[in-house]
Tab-separated table of C-alpha atoms in Angstrom:
chain	number	residue	atom	x	y	z
X	23	MET	CA	130.049	213.121	-23.022
X	24	VAL	CA	131.837	210.252	-24.759
X	25	ALA	CA	135.623	210.602	-25.118
X	26	ARG	CA	136.513	211.495	-28.678
X	27	VAL	CA	139.821	209.606	-28.828
X	28	SER	CA	140.867	206.314	-27.248
X	29	ILE	CA	144.210	204.564	-27.678
X	30	GLN	CA	143.896	201.113	-26.170
X	31	THR	CA	145.070	197.518	-26.294
X	32	ALA	CA	141.524	196.196	-25.797
X	33	ASP	CA	139.139	195.397	-28.642
X	34	PHE	CA	136.048	197.551	-29.235
X	35	ASP	CA	132.360	196.865	-29.866
X	36	LEU	CA	131.245	198.699	-33.009
X	37	GLY	CA	127.544	198.578	-32.146
X	38	ALA	CA	128.055	199.892	-28.634
X	39	GLU	CA	130.322	202.678	-29.869
X	40	LEU	CA	127.830	203.849	-32.510
X	41	ALA	CA	124.952	203.721	-30.043
X	42	ALA	CA	126.915	205.848	-27.569
X	43	LEU	CA	127.968	208.339	-30.249
X	44	ARG	CA	124.420	209.148	-31.329
X	45	ALA	CA	122.701	208.665	-27.979
X	46	GLN	CA	120.260	211.437	-27.091
X	47	ASP	CA	121.097	213.503	-30.168
X	48	LEU	CA	117.853	213.652	-32.114
X	49	ARG	CA	119.431	215.813	-34.816
X	50	VAL	CA	121.365	212.788	-36.082
X	51	GLY	CA	120.112	211.299	-39.323
X	52	ALA	CA	123.331	209.629	-40.475
X	53	VAL	CA	126.035	207.577	-38.799
X	54	CYS	CA	129.043	206.608	-40.856
X	55	SER	CA	131.795	204.354	-39.557
X	56	PHE	CA	135.007	202.783	-40.802
X	57	VAL	CA	136.678	199.779	-39.182
X	58	GLY	CA	140.223	198.865	-40.192
X	59	THR	CA	141.338	195.271	-39.580
X	60	VAL	CA	144.682	193.478	-39.540
X	61	ARG	CA	145.325	192.232	-43.059
X	62	ASP	CA	147.652	189.404	-43.961
X	63	ARG	CA	149.123	190.859	-47.150
X	64	HIS	CA	150.214	187.421	-48.236
X	65	ALA	CA	146.982	185.515	-47.647
X	66	GLN	CA	145.410	184.199	-50.869
X	67	LEU	CA	141.965	183.045	-51.827
X	68	GLN	CA	142.353	179.606	-53.411
X	69	ARG	CA	139.702	179.200	-56.155
X	70	GLY	CA	137.277	181.069	-54.007
X	71	ALA	CA	137.566	178.347	-51.395
X	72	PRO	CA	139.220	178.541	-47.994
X	73	VAL	CA	141.794	181.192	-47.465
X	74	GLN	CA	145.404	180.100	-47.556
X	75	VAL	CA	146.985	181.549	-44.475
X	76	GLY	CA	149.976	183.768	-45.168
X	77	PRO	CA	153.079	184.161	-43.085
X	78	VAL	CA	151.941	187.109	-40.984
X	79	GLN	CA	151.424	185.717	-37.498
X	80	SER	CA	150.852	188.964	-35.709
X	81	LEU	CA	151.215	192.707	-35.929
X	82	GLU	CA	152.832	194.915	-33.306
X	83	LEU	CA	151.571	198.477	-33.130
X	84	GLU	CA	153.758	201.111	-31.512
X	85	HIS	CA	152.746	204.725	-30.932
X	86	TYR	CA	153.955	207.977	-29.416
X	87	PRO	CA	151.874	208.414	-26.251
X	88	GLY	CA	150.733	211.989	-25.861
X	89	MET	CA	151.376	213.043	-29.439
X	90	THR	CA	148.993	210.377	-30.709
X	91	GLU	CA	146.033	211.631	-28.703
X	92	LYS	CA	146.889	215.286	-29.355
X	93	SER	CA	147.215	214.831	-33.112
X	94	ILE	CA	143.931	212.938	-33.445
X	95	GLU	CA	142.080	215.514	-31.312
X	96	LEU	CA	143.315	218.177	-33.749
X	97	MET	CA	142.152	216.078	-36.711
X	98	ILE	CA	138.662	215.834	-35.201
X	99	ASP	CA	138.646	219.605	-34.654
X	100	ALA	CA	139.583	220.014	-38.321
X	101	ALA	CA	136.764	217.662	-39.396
X	102	LEU	CA	134.220	219.520	-37.227
X	103	GLY	CA	135.344	222.791	-38.831
X	104	ARG	CA	135.266	221.486	-42.376
X	105	PHE	CA	132.103	219.366	-42.450
X	106	ASP	CA	128.604	219.830	-41.085
X	107	ILE	CA	128.861	216.969	-38.595
X	108	TYR	CA	127.749	216.599	-34.972
X	109	ALA	CA	130.224	214.223	-33.364
X	110	ALA	CA	133.192	212.020	-34.133
X	111	ARG	CA	134.873	209.124	-32.374
X	112	VAL	CA	138.276	207.529	-33.030
X	113	ILE	CA	139.579	204.354	-31.393
X	114	HIS	CA	143.002	202.990	-32.317
X	115	ARG	CA	144.420	199.807	-30.842
X	116	VAL	CA	148.099	199.337	-30.005
X	117	GLY	CA	150.182	196.369	-28.885
X	118	LEU	CA	150.043	192.872	-30.298
X	119	LEU	CA	147.264	192.094	-32.788
X	120	LYS	CA	146.432	189.061	-34.916
X	121	PRO	CA	145.218	188.811	-38.536
X	122	ALA	CA	141.512	189.738	-38.768
X	123	ASP	CA	141.593	191.692	-35.482
X	124	GLN	CA	140.027	195.148	-35.486
X	125	ILE	CA	142.665	197.937	-35.411
X	126	VAL	CA	140.904	201.227	-35.879
X	127	LEU	CA	137.442	202.769	-35.677
X	128	VAL	CA	136.408	206.132	-37.082
X	129	ALA	CA	132.751	207.052	-36.611
X	130	VAL	CA	130.918	210.283	-37.438
X	131	THR	CA	127.353	211.530	-37.030
X	132	SER	CA	125.538	214.170	-39.081
X	133	ALA	CA	122.088	215.122	-40.306
X	134	HIS	CA	122.610	213.752	-43.819
X	135	ARG	CA	124.818	210.996	-45.199
X	136	GLY	CA	127.123	213.044	-47.420
X	137	GLU	CA	128.786	214.969	-44.629
X	138	SER	CA	129.447	211.933	-42.452
X	139	PHE	CA	130.753	209.852	-45.380
X	140	GLN	CA	133.165	212.641	-46.250
X	141	ALA	CA	134.259	213.383	-42.700
X	142	CYS	CA	134.878	209.684	-42.044
X	143	GLU	CA	137.136	209.404	-45.089
X	144	PHE	CA	138.865	212.692	-44.272
X	145	LEU	CA	139.654	211.482	-40.749
X	146	MET	CA	141.035	208.167	-41.994
X	147	ASP	CA	143.177	209.851	-44.672
X	148	TYR	CA	144.484	212.260	-42.062
X	149	LEU	CA	145.151	209.561	-39.489
X	150	LYS	CA	147.005	207.276	-41.933
X	151	THR	CA	149.627	209.921	-42.697
X	152	GLN	CA	149.792	212.186	-39.627
X	153	ALA	CA	149.160	210.134	-36.480
X	154	PRO	CA	152.299	208.597	-34.922
X	155	PHE	CA	151.653	204.861	-35.179
X	156	TRP	CA	154.017	202.246	-36.591
X	157	LYS	CA	153.212	198.663	-37.591
X	158	LYS	CA	155.624	195.764	-37.395
X	159	GLU	CA	154.787	192.413	-38.973
X	160	VAL	CA	155.821	189.250	-37.205
X	161	THR	CA	156.431	186.303	-39.554
X	162	PRO	CA	158.246	182.959	-39.139
X	163	GLU	CA	161.258	184.549	-40.879
X	164	GLY	CA	161.413	187.387	-38.372
X	165	THR	CA	159.966	190.861	-37.919
X	166	ARG	CA	159.628	193.641	-40.454
X	167	TRP	CA	158.497	197.264	-40.147
X	168	VAL	CA	155.682	198.039	-42.596
X	169	ASP	CA	156.516	200.704	-45.211
X	170	ALA	CA	154.451	203.866	-45.561
X	171	ARG	CA	152.599	204.218	-48.861
X	172	VAL	CA	152.788	207.196	-51.200
X	173	SER	CA	149.144	206.520	-52.148
X	174	ASP	CA	148.146	207.450	-48.587
X	175	ASP	CA	149.817	210.860	-49.018
X	176	ALA	CA	147.896	211.270	-52.277
X	177	ALA	CA	144.639	210.470	-50.466
X	178	LEU	CA	145.198	213.335	-48.035
X	179	ALA	CA	146.169	215.668	-50.895
X	180	ARG	CA	142.619	215.330	-52.259
X	181	TRP	CA	141.501	217.400	-49.267
X	182	GLY	CA	144.031	220.113	-50.093
X	183	LEU	CA	146.414	219.005	-47.341
X	184	ALA	CA	150.064	218.055	-47.797
X	185	ALA	CA	151.052	214.851	-46.008
X	186	ASP	CA	154.809	214.576	-46.690
X	187	ASN	CA	154.871	211.239	-44.879
X	188	ALA	CA	155.888	208.486	-47.295
X	189	GLY	CA	158.619	208.888	-49.880
X	190	PRO	CA	162.282	209.787	-49.628
X	191	GLY	CA	163.972	212.540	-47.641
Z	27	MET	CA	173.064	226.179	-26.907
Z	28	ARG	CA	170.125	224.477	-25.255
Z	29	ARG	CA	169.300	221.182	-23.608
Z	30	VAL	CA	166.781	219.143	-25.543
Z	31	HIS	CA	165.021	215.869	-24.829
Z	32	ILE	CA	165.351	213.531	-27.807
Z	33	ARG	CA	163.057	210.568	-28.391
Z	34	TYR	CA	163.147	207.827	-31.015
Z	35	PHE	CA	160.347	205.556	-32.161
Z	36	ALA	CA	159.852	202.344	-34.136
Z	37	ALA	CA	162.870	201.288	-36.244
Z	38	LEU	CA	164.904	204.265	-34.985
Z	39	ARG	CA	164.247	203.305	-31.362
Z	40	GLU	CA	165.412	199.768	-32.119
Z	41	ALA	CA	168.562	201.021	-33.854
Z	42	LEU	CA	169.487	203.668	-31.293
Z	43	GLY	CA	169.022	201.930	-27.979
Z	44	PRO	CA	167.026	203.199	-25.044
Z	45	GLY	CA	164.720	205.418	-27.071
Z	46	GLU	CA	165.533	208.721	-25.441
Z	47	GLU	CA	168.401	210.950	-24.382
Z	48	TRP	CA	169.195	214.512	-23.404
Z	49	MET	CA	171.764	216.554	-25.241
Z	50	THR	CA	172.908	220.078	-25.870
Z	51	ALA	CA	171.945	221.051	-29.373
Z	52	ALA	CA	172.236	223.798	-31.927
Z	53	GLN	CA	169.447	225.907	-33.320
Z	54	THR	CA	167.136	223.770	-35.429
Z	55	VAL	CA	165.755	220.260	-35.703
Z	56	GLY	CA	167.762	219.721	-38.892
Z	57	GLN	CA	170.994	220.845	-37.207
Z	58	LEU	CA	170.284	218.484	-34.328
Z	59	ARG	CA	169.866	215.623	-36.820
Z	60	ASP	CA	173.218	216.563	-38.398
Z	61	GLU	CA	174.901	216.601	-34.973
Z	62	LEU	CA	173.551	213.138	-34.249
Z	63	ILE	CA	174.729	211.874	-37.658
Z	64	ALA	CA	178.189	213.300	-36.915
Z	65	ARG	CA	178.502	210.912	-33.955
Z	66	GLY	CA	178.960	208.039	-36.374
Z	67	ASP	CA	177.143	204.719	-36.252
Z	68	PRO	CA	174.571	203.686	-35.279
Z	69	HIS	CA	173.209	207.260	-35.473
Z	70	ALA	CA	174.865	208.024	-38.809
Z	71	GLN	CA	173.188	205.086	-40.459
Z	72	ALA	CA	169.772	205.328	-38.781
Z	73	LEU	CA	169.384	209.080	-39.371
Z	74	ALA	CA	171.236	209.229	-42.735
Z	75	ARG	CA	170.048	211.907	-45.133
Z	76	SER	CA	169.231	209.203	-47.677
Z	77	ARG	CA	166.580	207.811	-45.319
Z	78	PRO	CA	163.045	209.076	-44.759
Z	79	VAL	CA	163.080	210.384	-41.197
Z	80	ARG	CA	160.218	212.465	-39.789
Z	81	ALA	CA	160.444	214.797	-36.808
Z	82	ALA	CA	158.151	216.273	-34.180
Z	83	LEU	CA	158.774	219.187	-31.818
Z	84	ASP	CA	156.855	219.044	-28.553
Z	85	GLN	CA	154.598	216.352	-30.026
Z	86	SER	CA	153.652	218.134	-33.261
Z	87	LEU	CA	155.045	217.169	-36.677
Z	88	CYS	CA	157.557	219.786	-37.798
Z	89	PRO	CA	159.924	220.638	-40.640
Z	90	GLU	CA	163.672	220.472	-40.052
Z	91	THR	CA	163.858	224.264	-40.124
Z	92	GLN	CA	161.920	224.290	-36.827
Z	93	ALA	CA	163.817	226.197	-34.107
Z	94	LEU	CA	164.683	224.439	-30.836
Z	95	GLU	CA	164.061	225.899	-27.396
Z	96	GLU	CA	165.474	225.090	-23.973
Z	97	GLY	CA	163.860	221.961	-22.574
Z	98	CYS	CA	161.921	221.061	-25.707
Z	99	GLU	CA	161.121	217.510	-26.780
Z	100	VAL	CA	162.284	216.456	-30.240
Z	101	ALA	CA	161.251	213.105	-31.673
Z	102	PHE	CA	162.666	211.336	-34.722
Z	103	PHE	CA	160.836	208.453	-36.347
Z	104	PRO	CA	160.152	206.716	-39.689
Z	105	PRO	CA	157.100	207.602	-41.814
Z	106	VAL	CA	153.961	206.650	-39.896
Z	107	THR	CA	151.949	203.529	-40.771
Z	108	GLY	CA	148.853	203.526	-38.563
Z	109	GLY	CA	145.196	203.098	-39.451
């Protein structure tokens, strides 16, 4: 049995993770995965040519050990209860990451594509607003904690769940 | 009154020092936040009511009306930004 949740500093191999998730389960007809990567919010495409590098040199990811794993396990339980899926896997990296590094993997298996597409999005929407991770950008001018986005709360609301993460108070 | 284990994360951890402490607290998470604010800075500023601060009791997100129990773990932190 593959662990459902991993919080780690190491990178992950998407192909190996998907192979392990569906191994020996002949019911699986669909595998849907999402990989989040470190984005330099300030990087610009110059006339479609090479990317102008922005000021983000690295990203530090902090989390709340214990609560992180527990909250994501509960999210996977919720996804298994809500969608007709067979298995789910979440990997989230912490520590120091660079632009273009992989941060997060959510992968789901099911018989048909619709359920795994939906469950994958549900898990990401849930994770963005309810799992205790915090990002800090490191730039030449110093460090800056990344702000939460109200649009991420709205994404979770589509599933009938209140996020109450971003925003005042 | 009860002893509670308080933990801070991210910007709150940076503002409030070692990241954890024990203290005797009143009845709810919200009252605990008010007691910390009443200490003055840096707690007053970091936990100010004008700021978005989220809380967890025993590692589950909770509202400020959540009741505290002896030996519980209360965490305060900014809105989360993972994924």
